[in-house]
Amino acid sequence: MMRSLYSGVAGLRTHQTKMDVLGNNIANVNTTSFKSQSITFSDLMYQTTQSASGATETKGGVNARQIGLGAKSGAIATAIESQGATQTTNNPFDIMITGKSFFVVNNGKENLYTRDGSFYVDGAGNLAMQSNGYFVMGWTAQEDPETGAITVNKNGGLSQLQIMSADNTTYSPASTTAALFSGNIDDNDTNVISDDGKTLTLEFYDNKGYLYTGKFTLKDTGTDDLFSLQLTDIIDSSGKSIGSTLMKGVTFGATEPTDVAVTDAYKVENGATTSVVKLLAGATVYSGVPTSGALSDLMTTSKAKYAGILKEVYGIDDATVTSGTEGYSKTSLFTISESGTLTITYDAPKETKSPSGYTYNSNNSNSYYVSSDGTGKAYIVPSTTEGSMKTVVGNSKTLQATLKTVFGINDDDSATATQTSLEKYISSDYYRFKFTSNATGNDSFTVTSQHYPDETKTATPITKTALKNYIDDFENLEAKLNDSTVPENIYYTYDNDTLTLYGTKLSDEDLEVQISAAQLANITTVPQNTIYEYNNTTVITNAAKAELAAALGLADAAALDDYMSSNGFTYLEVSNISGTPGILFYKSEPVEVPDESNSIFTQTIFSKTYTAKEGTYPEKKASELGGVFTNSTDGSAYVLKGTETTVSDYSKEMLQDVYGLTKGSATVQNTYKVKISANGGISIYDTVSVDKNIATDYATQTAADGTLTYVTTADTIPEGWEEIPNTGNITDLISTATGKYKNLLNKVYGITDSDADAFGTDGTYSINADGSITLTTGSQTIQLKFNPANGSLTTANGNANGMVNIKFDQSIPGLEAFGFQPTTADEETMRGQLTVDFSTVTNYNTSGTATIKAVKGDKSSLNTGRMVGEMNGITIATDGQIHATYSNGQTKLLGQIASAEFANASGLSKEGDNLYASTLNSGEATIQDITVDGGYMNTGVLEMSNVDLSKEFTEMITTQRGFQANSRIITVSDTLLEELTNLKR
């Protein structure tokens, strides 16, 4: 036989094997994570017919003679480290692994390796391969019993990953064990400095996962850089308070005892259970001193029993008052606080000007300014003493006689509590009077204090005729009074023996509500300056009601009906007559002012007649009518309403034209008062006050009627300060207390209410044997102290590190679930405790707004506590860590998918199902975190086959040609053998 036949057969076999490899590659072109293979050939063996000989001295060497016997398969290599393409599946359990690593799976007997990451969670909650159910191997998570941290134990060996176990389906609740107060406390925050304080809240969980809200009150104590913070209540998850019984078992911070000695004015006799407070002996006592009034009441010239107290107690003599050198006078008003501080209120002049370019004249209650250039331009302004007893009565001896004889108001009747002297009335601008006539002809004279509404005096009624008899120098008075056009209720002024009558006043129950000019313009259905009965549907239609309701800020017509009904209003008027848009309401039917022809309502000014605009003006005196007055000759006039008292009521043009003053400037602010002098000068005033402290050798006590008693030394027991309990709550002793020991804390120990705030409303006191008092911070109150140099927190209730504990008494049923629950004996001291961190709170200026707030958890957002959570998702990180997410916002590490690497991954043995097994040539698997060699895992995608079809098809062509060539060797060799057999023939 010819050797070439065997060589051809060997060639055919090797090419057939190569075609088998190519066919397998193409068959797995879409197999997940399939790695393509390639084959290499090697020559088979050689027949040596002559060995090689070496060279000699006489001839050269001869090469060996060898005949090859064909080819064989040299090696089949797998492109196992070549990454396949990526296919997106959006299945969270489809994972593609990168780099040289393999997943580790187990078939129940041994670990195998794969790049196929198409996994799923089986019925037992295990992560497994979809194709065969082999378990995916990794490391399980474990919780540190000391710190509670959950980590992966990579030293514990590989195990199956059961991610849907009973332990993982829910996340257990935990109590909040730490809280953090942060932000800034501004000294000028209105809430912090108010009596109620600023409310803060802190949410926290108990061990069962119930959410509670702690309510805190932050107050400025009145002491620089010191604030109190009190835990006032705890609200449960249903919005209800846990109640005072359980609150007694809650302690917030440590107690802070403070000892205070009794003041020099008192002594305290301490008994077994109660004490008695006494004043020291030898005092002068002023009793029944009112807490407000005119300064003249306290001067030595006063006829009151406490006359002279102004000088003796406050060091202000009469000469200082009457001279006006300090800015106040005997008519200035005063108030006295419970601590004895005297405040005097008076008017300080800001601007004084005389009229320029205008002629001045006065007539009764009004002053008139007419331009000197003959244009007829005029202003009408009120004089400041219009209608006052001082001007009207004080300047008329006739009227004084009338008041004494007819009304029984004497010069001095202060002996009776219900009367006030005529001298007092006419010594001050603050008292005004009104003459009232009724249907029976009986008239009365009422004196009213502008500042003290309760000080009124109604004299015995008299008839109009009787009035005429006492004021007999007014011509035709009786005829005017009896004129049918004159209403029964009239106002009048009497100056320089001239009686001026004014319009009607129906009742004191009208109400004028100011609206804007734009709102007034929107009221088109209701005519202005006319009074209508509200039930008059012809005028007050539903459309009209809607306009009125909108102007008043009410919801609709029904809301306006309720407003009218609830206030008893039956009449309505829309008016701009006073210069200010408004809506007036009345309870009784108005009476119209007589028409313009009535001389009572016509005033003559420098031979030019100005009359009130047509309309009705209930509840207004003639001097208050205001509105637009027109010159009957040329129509030129500027008129202000007759009751102006502040700059805002005066015309901007008048102030500029007549006085050259700029309205709204620093010295002519809208809120400042205005006075017109007798020569037409104008003065702008700003109300100011001055405080005077009580003399050091006096103390004050508040009587039941609200008056004060001043004492220095008297061996008497202050009323209500007997048998004081030696222990109790601090709030029983402050000035706002309702008990009989009210204000003892301030009077006897000099501790103000603000100082007491530092101990909280649950602070307690105890009176010691030496009479001193010990004040203790409440069990639910702490003190926050700040460094005045930089505003940083220096201590929080004595703890330099800023940590304060909220302690829940675990022995009280209902509180055992609150706070930290220990797991070791060393933690027992922390049972039922929540630690609050104040270390970052500051005390800076933040424009009057405190930004302090409280959150659960520490600075690292740990120990926040939580409610119970249900698993609602699984996530797999790039490093293979598996986390569960829960409905309470928590995440939990369940384990980590392991990866394996080999020294020679190509040496792995293919086991089918995309699996590989280790061999002697692959080396043992190195189990590690995939990120060690820079690899990672992607979820929702799979690695596809790395077969290159173009390369495979090219290889098929070359294989086909090699197979054809080898077949030709066989056919040619066969032909040669055939020739050989033919020789025999």
Steps between C-alpha positions, in 0.01 A plus 500: 500500500611852440580721799322792328166322544542508877614862490188598304276318744671679794446834327133425440455409866660820633297720269188315598583571865550869419161506329351346813647786709368761255160341500485509879599869504233594250240288681566699821507842339201605725589293806532714814864557595622233249873519427611412146765231428775470243713197387865479397669218298835332539687253273445146612831307483790426264660174356878535497663310212850629563634667803712810476881457493764742606773647286847337481840609378432347162132583441210704626213391723167365369152617624253253630244364256140518654162444347197661674195289569227771519342754748319487829300737728756694701276686750145635543510839677208687663486885488381494859634848599345675202197706615175435319252765388237646739128423476252708705224301669381737779473198727662605832627146553677484160862586577793546267846451644800682356870426505646152541271388777231229516190454712518211744202260499439170673314193373471343843829308469762739380564860401493580132571828320308700243480831322125452452331745740136423420387443860167493683367456856356153554208402719720476809638851446839383367684670214547231230572446129192503281627224269564229757416637845858485627547725806698821457772506762621794707548633850212558741461821706526506877422762766760613752346443845699792645448773241201370308686548172424244225799376299591212267707225662746402226689273738209271563507309173257502209136411541179526305338848506152480649379857451126448560515333837251565778761710678531728198137557398454759777730756661458508874419834669748675725479778753661837443802527728646832384370840393666816376407864558666731247466854368509838671313679780461871425457720809246715313273225373151615605389147580801425721456818705121467527324369808397183315846437353592328172359152443736230371421137417705180490377175346628166635407130493445258784610135488175392337542744212236750612583862418474762775549876497660682789386862540752746641471867599806725460502826699735788559554509876574873510856420607759571234600195294274265702195320365270234638372202303213300647354170383131583540325196350538184293243432226441141388448375144125566520554867587412465869710595801642210702354678802632664814541168684750361249665842459593490869721202420693689231814691603669749267847601617638535850361730769670835564447627858553873566497663845374858535509707820205704624513875413583763761139625526364167628570221741374141477412296806538137397279239663480123473280495193408867440668839525388857576635805314525831691608850409773656708387748765452881482360574153299775339210353302321650198192296418233508233729655238341467153711334233413769239380860486620858460838595649334775706331226707837401648635851568509662845218734393268203448222456756527124488629313805803391306591859401872555479588145406650632173772678696544261792512173306616607154700815581307731264402828671211726396728769359645255248148413384363854474812638330475248220879476480481120472243514222199395706244699698237441766250396229734232370374147551672236712488124552660295779603140445466229764871531569448870577651650183337837420455580132413860404360552152519843337525671162844594370498768229652394169430801274358851552407731211304822442274545195660661196300691241168436673273707723393329821172530689317281751131453555385273781630151429675555166796700369498649152789580266431713191775567246620863495525511121126548462436171321247394761690182570421395858565226757283414797669318792388423855639670806630249749284620793166471321234356725722474808387601848817701545423734210123510497424493870823647632461818293139560597406598852133483396526137396697415814215646704257294296690179570518574872143618552302296248701179470649489849863473390686686773850635518598228740292194566779242510377380838246277326628220282239554227581865433793683352579868556427766240856622553630167377279514193606845389872453582562252223440475128402136544141554621215565260132565552171441324158657547214257436131578456227238496139479396364597843693827499735387776860566408821368647864603496758221470871540566722229342874443542684446174748268669280339765170396344366384836530849650170657399260724684140543398333796668138537601288560186368848434273651234601707201326794664709458811813506289387823340447656841862434599650596165284802441742700287438291186233663290199293386645183663164364606355550153790313342479218752130459437533521120344186352802456270736467796534141623456427866858376548742784426864590547620846581808702588504810711791738458525868587130497587417372151284186477539291182258213432593193297321210333340181624652201676276197491678243713840366592448173311603589147805342341705637214717245313778646287542366147733596217417749224513215249250298703275806525512542123383140457180569694286621209159358587455682832485885478748674728429741788145372544378283785290195417318245707684171445177313426411744222536256209448778246839647588688225686463235230694177490742665257545790741561259786766324296680831436483596866620158616799517264596846630480377860703186432200270562439184302158578348158660554409238760807593703391865489153399624664320794720802573201738509288262707768406755579867568141620504551739208187595303618804300787552259685789333786503247690826537819688420380815674777491764773477240550132586296239305286297733174320573294609802258272686219612738280324751233771515335703229711809413359852505599718209677829558290797392565636154759759403266792563503433873730762644621265772693302239635797304826668596622832366872539444633844408180596319506178296239239580607133510226243543512131566454268204142377469439180689436354844755481778381295796730456798708803400529844654498792260873542564547138384300520178803537274482397136507755217399856578451730203526878477161628402668780303791348312496138619864505610571344838708235676324360803600236752267307725453662837641229729861476382738401776796352310707593195330226297170695517647818352520585134846455352443815292393706803810401702722588205319819384437658838796379709753365256501161674552169320243241606654161574845643576698404811352789702152496343411132517138400447459374857620822667250732671420853384417815700404845365597800718293816551708689242465228240832324560513124461688254724566136421531269805615145557376322813793387714537369852747499783533229767583567865598217733369479850724626779721229648342528844147439370319191379157459339221253564198447275163522672193302399346809336809542278644797689848500649631532853846646557687390810845553643512344850198390695466202730197372316432186304409576136149386422497144366863431585427304815544124539689454175574132423870430536499303175303535181508604136683818399203613290295539822724792600533703176308820417251331266403233754141483619573382853541714812880481478498690172822696429667391825799376301573847363414708808676288761785347296538742210447230237302622198267286292763492225758368746253234614453388139850355509373229738200404280134484591571173683774656711462466878599702805578433865538758777801434719540547876683833452219636284688460172326321218635216285372486144544177306477449128202283412547137411398583145696825454860575408697823477696592188795727577702672231841663484428875462827547311415281201146372554605136524341258746712470814284264705166332465362453849845452642628255235805653334471270199150625421335160561173475694299184566127445481440219748188282500424328831486133395319403820188691392267295278464678169856636498689172470491514119659846486868556440799271469458138607828337613629173358797459734561548870734792428219688329254462787570853624376633166162331518210724396728784402510736201812717472448851358794689352499883529869552421441671164234751615619862475389842626562746217310785336289358216273800435258422780421146391600193702585203277539237771343163415512140619538173307530138607839337472855615573738706288566197280125443452526177698280375786195667347272209583240367260157349458452141382562465126383256231745398227410677179807451282839334441803676358835348397800732505791495256711318758236227528360612836129426529285754689134479591293823512209539742189714529645685800778641284763262633737281301659179620808318375402136434822362355748525213540297181849348485721484191780258402816548301750243363867515418416343161133550426548335158584180684142472635298203390169567324218314675205614290219727615750789476692347788870445553689276737850552630777272372856437590610742230255778598619512857282533808237773508585821682178613673487878547303824477463578130630854550843369606616472136298800381198307381137570580147365457220660301136413568228486238743387229660170387830418328444354153718258294836631377471302168606710198294370205717668235806327641318168521380517140855577379633205698234279338628594154863422584394176665300401195798564270734298724253212507474508117881497459542202733232311315696558176807335658294190563356489149841555336661235722222263405570567130866417550410174670265423218788539250703267714234230488473549128864389459396150600259480218 
